[in-house]
Coordinates of C-alpha atoms in Angstrom, one line a residue:
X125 CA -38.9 -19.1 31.3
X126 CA -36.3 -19.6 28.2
X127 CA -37.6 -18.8 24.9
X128 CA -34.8 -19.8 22.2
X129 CA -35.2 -17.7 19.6
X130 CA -35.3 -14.1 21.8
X131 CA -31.8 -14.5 22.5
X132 CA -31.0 -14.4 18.6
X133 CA -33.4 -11.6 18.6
X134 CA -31.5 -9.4 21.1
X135 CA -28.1 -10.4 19.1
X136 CA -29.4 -9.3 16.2
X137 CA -31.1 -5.6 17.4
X138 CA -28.3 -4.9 20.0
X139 CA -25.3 -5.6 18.3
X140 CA -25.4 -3.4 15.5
X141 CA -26.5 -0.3 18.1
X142 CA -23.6 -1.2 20.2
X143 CA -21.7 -1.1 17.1
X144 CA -22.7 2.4 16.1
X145 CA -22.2 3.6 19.7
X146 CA -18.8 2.5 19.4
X147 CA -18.3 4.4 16.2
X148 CA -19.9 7.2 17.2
X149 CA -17.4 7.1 20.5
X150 CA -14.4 7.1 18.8
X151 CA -15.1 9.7 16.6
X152 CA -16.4 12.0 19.4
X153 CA -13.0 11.7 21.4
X154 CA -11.0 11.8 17.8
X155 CA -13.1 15.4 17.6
X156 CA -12.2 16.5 20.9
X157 CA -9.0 18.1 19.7
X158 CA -6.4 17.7 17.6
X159 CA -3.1 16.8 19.2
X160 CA -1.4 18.7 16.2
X161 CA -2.7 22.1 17.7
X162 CA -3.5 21.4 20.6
X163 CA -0.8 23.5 23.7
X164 CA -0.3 21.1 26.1
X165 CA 2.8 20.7 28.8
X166 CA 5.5 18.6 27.5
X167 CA 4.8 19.0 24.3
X168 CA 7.1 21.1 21.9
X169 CA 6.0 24.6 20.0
X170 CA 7.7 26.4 17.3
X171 CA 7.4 30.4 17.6
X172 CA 6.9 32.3 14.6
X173 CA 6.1 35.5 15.8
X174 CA 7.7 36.9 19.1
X175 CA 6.1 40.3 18.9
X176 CA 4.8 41.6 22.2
X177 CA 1.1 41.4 21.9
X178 CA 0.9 39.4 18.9
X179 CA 2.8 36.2 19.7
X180 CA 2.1 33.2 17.9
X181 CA 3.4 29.7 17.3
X182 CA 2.3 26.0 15.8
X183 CA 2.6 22.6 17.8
X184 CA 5.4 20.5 16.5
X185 CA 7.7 17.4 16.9
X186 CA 10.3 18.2 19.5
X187 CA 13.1 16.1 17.8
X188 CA 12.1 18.9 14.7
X189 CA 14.9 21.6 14.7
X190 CA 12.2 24.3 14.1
X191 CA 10.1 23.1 17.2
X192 CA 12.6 25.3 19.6
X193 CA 10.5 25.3 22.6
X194 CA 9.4 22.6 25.2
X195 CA 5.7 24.1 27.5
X196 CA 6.6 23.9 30.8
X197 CA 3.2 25.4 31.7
X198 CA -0.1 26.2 30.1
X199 CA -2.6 28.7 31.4
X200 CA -4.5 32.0 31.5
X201 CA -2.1 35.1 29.8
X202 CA -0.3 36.3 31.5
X203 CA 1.5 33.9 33.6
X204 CA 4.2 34.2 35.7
X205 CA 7.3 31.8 34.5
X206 CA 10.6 30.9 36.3
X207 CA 13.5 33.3 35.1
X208 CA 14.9 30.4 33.1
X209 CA 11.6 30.1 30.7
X210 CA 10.2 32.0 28.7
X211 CA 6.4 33.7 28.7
X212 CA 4.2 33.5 25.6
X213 CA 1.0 35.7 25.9
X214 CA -0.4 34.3 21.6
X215 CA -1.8 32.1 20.0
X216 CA -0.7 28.1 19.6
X217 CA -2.8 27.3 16.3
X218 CA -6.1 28.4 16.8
X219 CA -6.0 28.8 20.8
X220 CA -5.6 31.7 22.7
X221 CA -3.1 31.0 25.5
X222 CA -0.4 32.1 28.3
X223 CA 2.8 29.4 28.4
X224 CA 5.9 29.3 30.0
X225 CA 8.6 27.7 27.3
X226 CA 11.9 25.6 28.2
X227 CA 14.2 25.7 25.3
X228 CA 14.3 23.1 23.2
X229 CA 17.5 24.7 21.3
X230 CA 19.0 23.1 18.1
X231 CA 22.5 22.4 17.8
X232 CA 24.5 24.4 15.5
X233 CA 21.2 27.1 14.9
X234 CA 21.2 30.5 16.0
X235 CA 19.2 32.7 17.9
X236 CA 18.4 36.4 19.0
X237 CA 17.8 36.8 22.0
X238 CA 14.4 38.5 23.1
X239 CA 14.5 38.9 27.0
X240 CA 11.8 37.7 28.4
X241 CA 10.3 36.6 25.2
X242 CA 10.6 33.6 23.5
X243 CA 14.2 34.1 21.4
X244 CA 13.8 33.9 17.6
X245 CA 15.8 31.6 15.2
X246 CA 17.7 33.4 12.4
X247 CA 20.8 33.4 11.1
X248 CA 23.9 33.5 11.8
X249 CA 25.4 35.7 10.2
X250 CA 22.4 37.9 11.0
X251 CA 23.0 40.9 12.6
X252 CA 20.7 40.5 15.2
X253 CA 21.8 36.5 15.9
X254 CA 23.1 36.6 19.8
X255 CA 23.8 33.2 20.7
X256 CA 24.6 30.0 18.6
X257 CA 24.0 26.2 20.3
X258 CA 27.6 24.9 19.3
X259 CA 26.7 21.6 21.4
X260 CA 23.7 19.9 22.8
X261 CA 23.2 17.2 25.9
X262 CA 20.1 15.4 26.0
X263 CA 19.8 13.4 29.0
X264 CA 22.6 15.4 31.2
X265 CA 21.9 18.7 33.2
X266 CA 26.1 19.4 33.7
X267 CA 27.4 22.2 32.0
X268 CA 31.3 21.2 33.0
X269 CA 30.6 19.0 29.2
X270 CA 30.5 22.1 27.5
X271 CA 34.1 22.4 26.5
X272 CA 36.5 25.1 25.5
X273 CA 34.2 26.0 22.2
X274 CA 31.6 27.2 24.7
X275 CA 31.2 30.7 26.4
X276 CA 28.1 30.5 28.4
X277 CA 25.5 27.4 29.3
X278 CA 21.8 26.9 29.7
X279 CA 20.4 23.5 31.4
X280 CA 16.8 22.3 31.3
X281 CA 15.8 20.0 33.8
X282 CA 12.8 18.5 32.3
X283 CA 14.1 16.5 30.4
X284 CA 17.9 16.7 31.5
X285 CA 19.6 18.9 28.6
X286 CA 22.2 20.8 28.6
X287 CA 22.8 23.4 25.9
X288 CA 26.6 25.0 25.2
X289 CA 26.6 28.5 24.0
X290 CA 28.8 30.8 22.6
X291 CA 28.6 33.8 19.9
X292 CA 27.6 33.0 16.6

């Protein structure tokens, strides 16, 4: 049987629960965790502290010339990384975490080299710098576009980049 005015009725109880729901929803995932300090693979970290058992670093914009690592990997300390990344045992904001890093080098900055480690940016005409990026290649992995200026290479294959070193 059809009675008219329940339909309005249910229209006018349900909708505004649904709405709240769907407030209360968004806000819930928005919670979840910020993006902004949140480690997660592909996105790019800056390092600020390479020490041995007290690494840490802040999430950042990877066109940012500060942000000078790419995660390759995220996961429990300590993790094994290829030999052409490096291992961070720190923390990425607030979280506790093992990553493996890719560079994500700017050109024309300089860098000491920490083995291992995550290399820190200084400058250079630091004493310690051991490398300078005198030419970057996004979206090419060949190091034969180096040029003369360069004395050694570094290539990351996700994403294709090519970075040309040489002494700073």
């Amino acid at each position: 049987m059809f009675f008219p005015g329940k339909r309005l009725l249910v229209r006018l109880v349900f909708a505004p629960v649904a709405a709240v729901a769907l407030v209360g929803a968004a806000a819930a995932c928005s919670g979840e965790g910020d993006a902004s300090s949140a480690p997660a693979v592909g996105s790019c970290v800056e390092v600020t502290d390479n020490a041995v058992d007290a690494m840490k670093a802040t999430v950042g914009d990877c066109s940012s010339a500060t942000s000078n690592y790419r995660i390759a990997q995220v996961g429990a300390a300590p993790l094994n990384c290829t030999a052409q990344n490096a291992s961070f045992n720190g923390t990425v904001g607030d979280t506790k975490t093992g990553l493996c890093l890719s560079p994500n080098f700017a050109e024309g900055a300089c860098y000491a080299d920490a083995g291992t480690r995550p290399v820190e940016t200084v400058d250079c005409t630091a004493p310690e710098a051991t490398f300078k990026v005198v030419k970057r290649i996004d979206g090419e992995t060949d190091e034969l576009l180096c040029g003369m200026d360069a004395t050694q290479f570094r290539t990351v294959p996700d994403p294709k980049t090519t970075f040309c070193l040489a002494k700073p």
